[in-house]
Structure formats: C-alpha cells, structure tokens
Amino acid sequence: MTLPGSVHAAGLPYQDPSLPVATRVADLLSRMTLDEKIGQMTQAERGSASATDVTTYRLGSILSGGGSAPTPNTATSWADMYDSFQTGAMATPLQIPMIYGVDAVHGHNNVVGATIFPHNIGLGATRDPALVQQIGQAVAEEVSGTGIDWDFAPCLCVARNDRWGRTYESFGEVPSIASSLSTIITGLQGTSLNGPSSVLATAKHYVGDGGTEGGDDQGNTVLSEADLRAIHLPPFQAAVQRGVGSVMISYSSWNGVKMHGNKYLITDVLKGELGFSGFVVSDWNGIDQIDGTTGFTAAEVTAAVNAGIDMVMVPTAWKNFITTLRAEVANGHVPLSRIDDANRRILTKKFELGLFEKPYTDRSFTATVGSAAHRTLARQAVRQSQVLLKNAGNVLPLAKDNNKIFVAGKNADNIGNQCGGWTISWQGSSGNITPGTSILQGIRAAAGPGTTVTYSQRGSGIDSTYKVAIAVVGETPYAEGQGDRTGTMSLDRDDLRVINTLRGKGVPVVVVLVSGRPLDIATELPNWNALLASWLPGTEGAGVADVLFGDYKPTGKLPSTWMTSVSQQPINDGDGKTPLFPLGYGLTYP
Ligand code: BGC
Ligand code: BGC
C-alpha cells in the first residue's frame, strides 16, 4: 500500500526534526486555522468517526472505548485500522498526525491474544517498582505493535472504600504505593517519548476518584483541601515528576463540584503548582456531567476548556462539540489564548513522540503482542502479587509428588474470570475470551510424578481420599460503576456451597480468592485451612500455581486493609478500626 504523506511535501520549519520542538510547535501554530486548532482538541471514538472524518474535521485524536475493536480482533487488524485513521490525518493540508488512545490498563487488554497482566491491585501487592516499570515497557511494546501511541494508564487512584467498583484499578489505599509504582509511566514512555516503542502515558483520574462517599463510582469526594492533598494528590505529583505526558480528569466531584469544571485544581494546582506541561484530557463524556443533566451545553464546553482541559473526549457527539466550541470562541467565552495553549500542549507531545516523522505503525513490534517473553514477565508478576493470608498447619506449599489434589470453584478454570473487567470487552466476561493459562491448567502443569489433580467446578466427586482441596472462588468480571457493591461483600451462595462440599469430606481446604478487592470473609475463615488472595491475575494462571506448590515463596503484601465485616467500610490504615488483616500483611513459607 502507498501511504500518502510518508514523504513530507513542503520542507516547512515545523517539519524539520532538527529544530527544537518549541520552534516547530510555534511555526505550526502560526499556520493553523481556528478549525484546525479545534480539531486538535477533539477526540472521537473509532466507531463514530471514519478516516475521512479525520481529514474533513481535522480530528486530532481517536480512541477505542473499552472493548471497541476492529474485526477480526487481531494485532494486525488493529495496526491496519490505526494506519487507516492516520492516512486520514496525512491527507490534511498540514499533515498533523492524529494520536490514538486506548485503555491498556493491564496489558493491551482490548486485543485478543495480548498478554494480560494482573490488575493494579495485584501489582500493588508486589511493592516492586522495578517489576512494574518492566511491565510498563512490555505493555508499550504490545501497544506500539498495533500502532497506538497513547495509553490511558496508569490509574493512580487511591481507593479508600472497597465498595468502589474500581478498587482493582488502584495500586492500594495509601498514596505511597501508587507513587512508588508510578515507575510504570517510565516503562510506558521509555527514557524518551521518541523511542521506538514509547507510548504516551496518562495519570488518571485527577483527582480524588478513589475517595468518594460510600465508594460511589463518579461520586462526591468530601474532604478538606489538606486531606485531598495528603491522600489523593501525591501519586500525581510523582507522575508529573516522571514526565507523564497526559492527565485524565476524574468524573467525580470534590465537595460537590465536578472535577471537569474545576479550574483551581486543573489549572492552578496541576499545571501551575505541580508544573505539569503535558495535556489534560477529559473522561468519556465527562464534560456532560458538569451541570448534572444529560448531554453537554455550550456553558459546559466553555467551563471545561476554561478550567484547563486541553483535549475533550467526546466519543460520539464530536461534531456538536466542534460547532459549539467554535461558537464559544467567536462570542469570546473561550479566549483564543486558551485554544493556543491547549494546542501547544497537544502538539508538543505529538512532536516529542516523533509522530510527524513516523506516523504509521512500526510493525516490528506487532509480534510482541502476547509474546512468550511478555507472558513470562506476567507470570512473574502473578507470583509476586499473591498474598498468603492464612496457612494453618502449613497446608501450603502443596507437595508436588505423590499428592492427590481436588480443584473446584467457578474461578479455577476460567480465563475471563481471572482477568476481570477491562479485558476484551469493557466489563470483561467469563469464559475463554482470550488465550492464556487458567489457574487449573497451571496447577495441572506444576503437579509432579504420582500426583493426581481432579477438577469439578461444583466439587462433585470429592471424597476423603484427597489430601487437599483447592477452592478457587471470588468475584466475576465488572468495570466502573457496575462493580460498586452497595450491599454485602460476601462470597456468593455457589462459592459457599462449593467450599462446604469440599469441607464435608474432611479434606483440608485451601481457598484461592480471585477478586478485585478484599471480601467479607471473616466468619468463614475459621473453616478454611489456607487463604491466598490472588486478586485478578490475568492470563498467566501458572503464577498462582507457582505459589501454591512453593516454586515461589509468597512475598506479596496487602495493598489495602482487609475488613473484619462489611459494616467497617470504609476501613483504612490508621483509622482506628480493627481489621481482619492490616495493610502490609502477608505470610510466607518457612
Ligand atoms: C473511564 C476511563 C477510560 C475512558 C475511556 C471512562 O469511562 O472512566 O478510565 O479511560 O472511559 O475508555
Ligand atoms: C465504553 C467505555 C467507557 C464507558 C463509559 C463504554 O461504552 O466502552 O470505554 O468507559 O462506556 O460509560
């Protein structure tokens, strides 16, 4: 295929890579019309815009929402799709490349066959900044292999209430964990944004998303400014220090005011005080929520842009956004200086990424999607993320040889369940959604000579001749507000029934809990011989087996306080409540 624009036409200063980025940006800006500038500030969803729209409307950015993928969903067709949108950008007079964003929040998770890493809560349990940086680099390679330049990750939320459906996107309940694991930004962006596999990272969601009352997703964070700064701001400070290229605004409110309209926190604190020089992007239809009614008005567009949002994620209503912003500039509500500032920020990152020189996919990375090397790294992350919470009579590690093991539970042999939300689809789903190794497969592969492993999801066939039974139970996939738990946080009836079935034969029971957060298990725990918190490990279930068999001695530490009862929510380190297990708890083998 001949890609238009691979040869730059005019030899203008902004097209000269030997000039400083600031010079190039100034030159380009001086050549742009208002429509071109507004286009740069507009981000449309891939399903609602075509390559021709990119050309006609000068769209500066395209995103894939959760699960929004080309058909067939393969790395190569992602790259083809990316290149096609980029062809649209290269057909504009100034040939300003579009930037494509995706939620690669635990691996390149919209792509079938990608390596799926543990969700952040599991990475938080590792407390290993170097490992997390390596993961960032691996994710960047897989993302680059599909052309994409920009990752809406990491989520640096500090989840303070486990009822929140996004708890698993948090590295932990205290800011120090997310701050130290902000190394993932360095992994994603590389030492230079211009590196061959560097992608732009996004610190999200600024700020206070994990602090809402009742753990209500997109809710209201009621805190003094001192507490907001002490609990929720530090990871963003760390991200800015690491040179994070973009920041996404939170849907939540701070003391009743929607973050998307908060000029003080976006412009004065983030851009001013913290010195953030990248660009700010709004969340999916986030500007619609400023006034509390559906859809956006001109006043909301103006409030968001004047608050300091540089690029607006308007997945479907992007044409209306363009028209509205143009009118708001014409009537003086949005100063041209603000439009120029937003463009300067966006274009700076596009130049720094090298997009003007290399607008199309570097296909040399396409084969890294789901590569053996990345799966090995993910398995290592799974091992390190396991937190051993109980091990009565040292039932673990399991003997490898001459053992008789029974495995049960809905999460034992289910890739979709062990991956959780944000996997292939937005909400995630149960079943064989993408290639990987289930926890059961990992156990079978690790078992040595003379050992039998029997599996029944419901526990049928267990008898007293088994030496140990492993119940792999917990949560099933969810994302965002659909994961909010406003009632009980116990195991469901099927899980309790399976565990009872196993216990009924007097076989020691090891519970492996696959969940996005601590669950309310205190009353059941005395009946269990061992408890391993697995979090949401992703595609490499063998890492769980490594810990069960002692090929890896557990090192994971709780990234959040474990409740004694759901009535304690929110429960956090230092709040005086008595937990079942404190923050930082985690056993190992002798
Ligand atoms: C989420 C963001 C995500 C965006 C794009 C929103 O609903 O809150 O975390 O980056 O969608 O998918
Ligand atoms: C999209 C997600 C987005 C969500 C927001 C979904 O349809 O797939 O990416 O975060 O809507 O509500």
XYZ file of C-alpha atoms and ligand atoms in Angstrom, residues 45 63-68 103 166 218 251 283-285 313 422 425-427 480, ligand 2:
32
model
C -14.454 7.176 19.226
C -9.877 6.481 20.882
C -11.085 2.980 21.398
C -13.534 2.760 24.271
C -13.439 -0.397 26.375
C -13.819 -3.350 24.009
C -14.064 -1.218 20.889
C -7.168 1.747 27.819
C -12.728 0.472 40.502
C -18.178 9.003 39.841
C -15.743 12.049 36.757
C -13.031 11.437 30.571
C -15.622 9.775 28.321
C -18.475 12.301 28.028
C -13.198 13.044 24.862
C -11.342 -4.260 31.077
C -14.740 -6.037 26.495
C -15.268 -3.057 28.779
C -16.955 -5.072 31.531
C -16.541 1.007 36.859
C -17.043 2.362 26.791
C -16.011 2.593 27.843
C -16.384 3.783 28.591
C -17.801 3.702 29.094
C -18.212 4.968 29.771
C -18.421 2.283 27.405
O -19.385 2.082 26.428
O -16.757 1.181 26.133
O -14.747 2.766 27.312
O -15.501 3.911 29.657
O -18.702 3.441 28.075
O -19.504 4.875 30.315
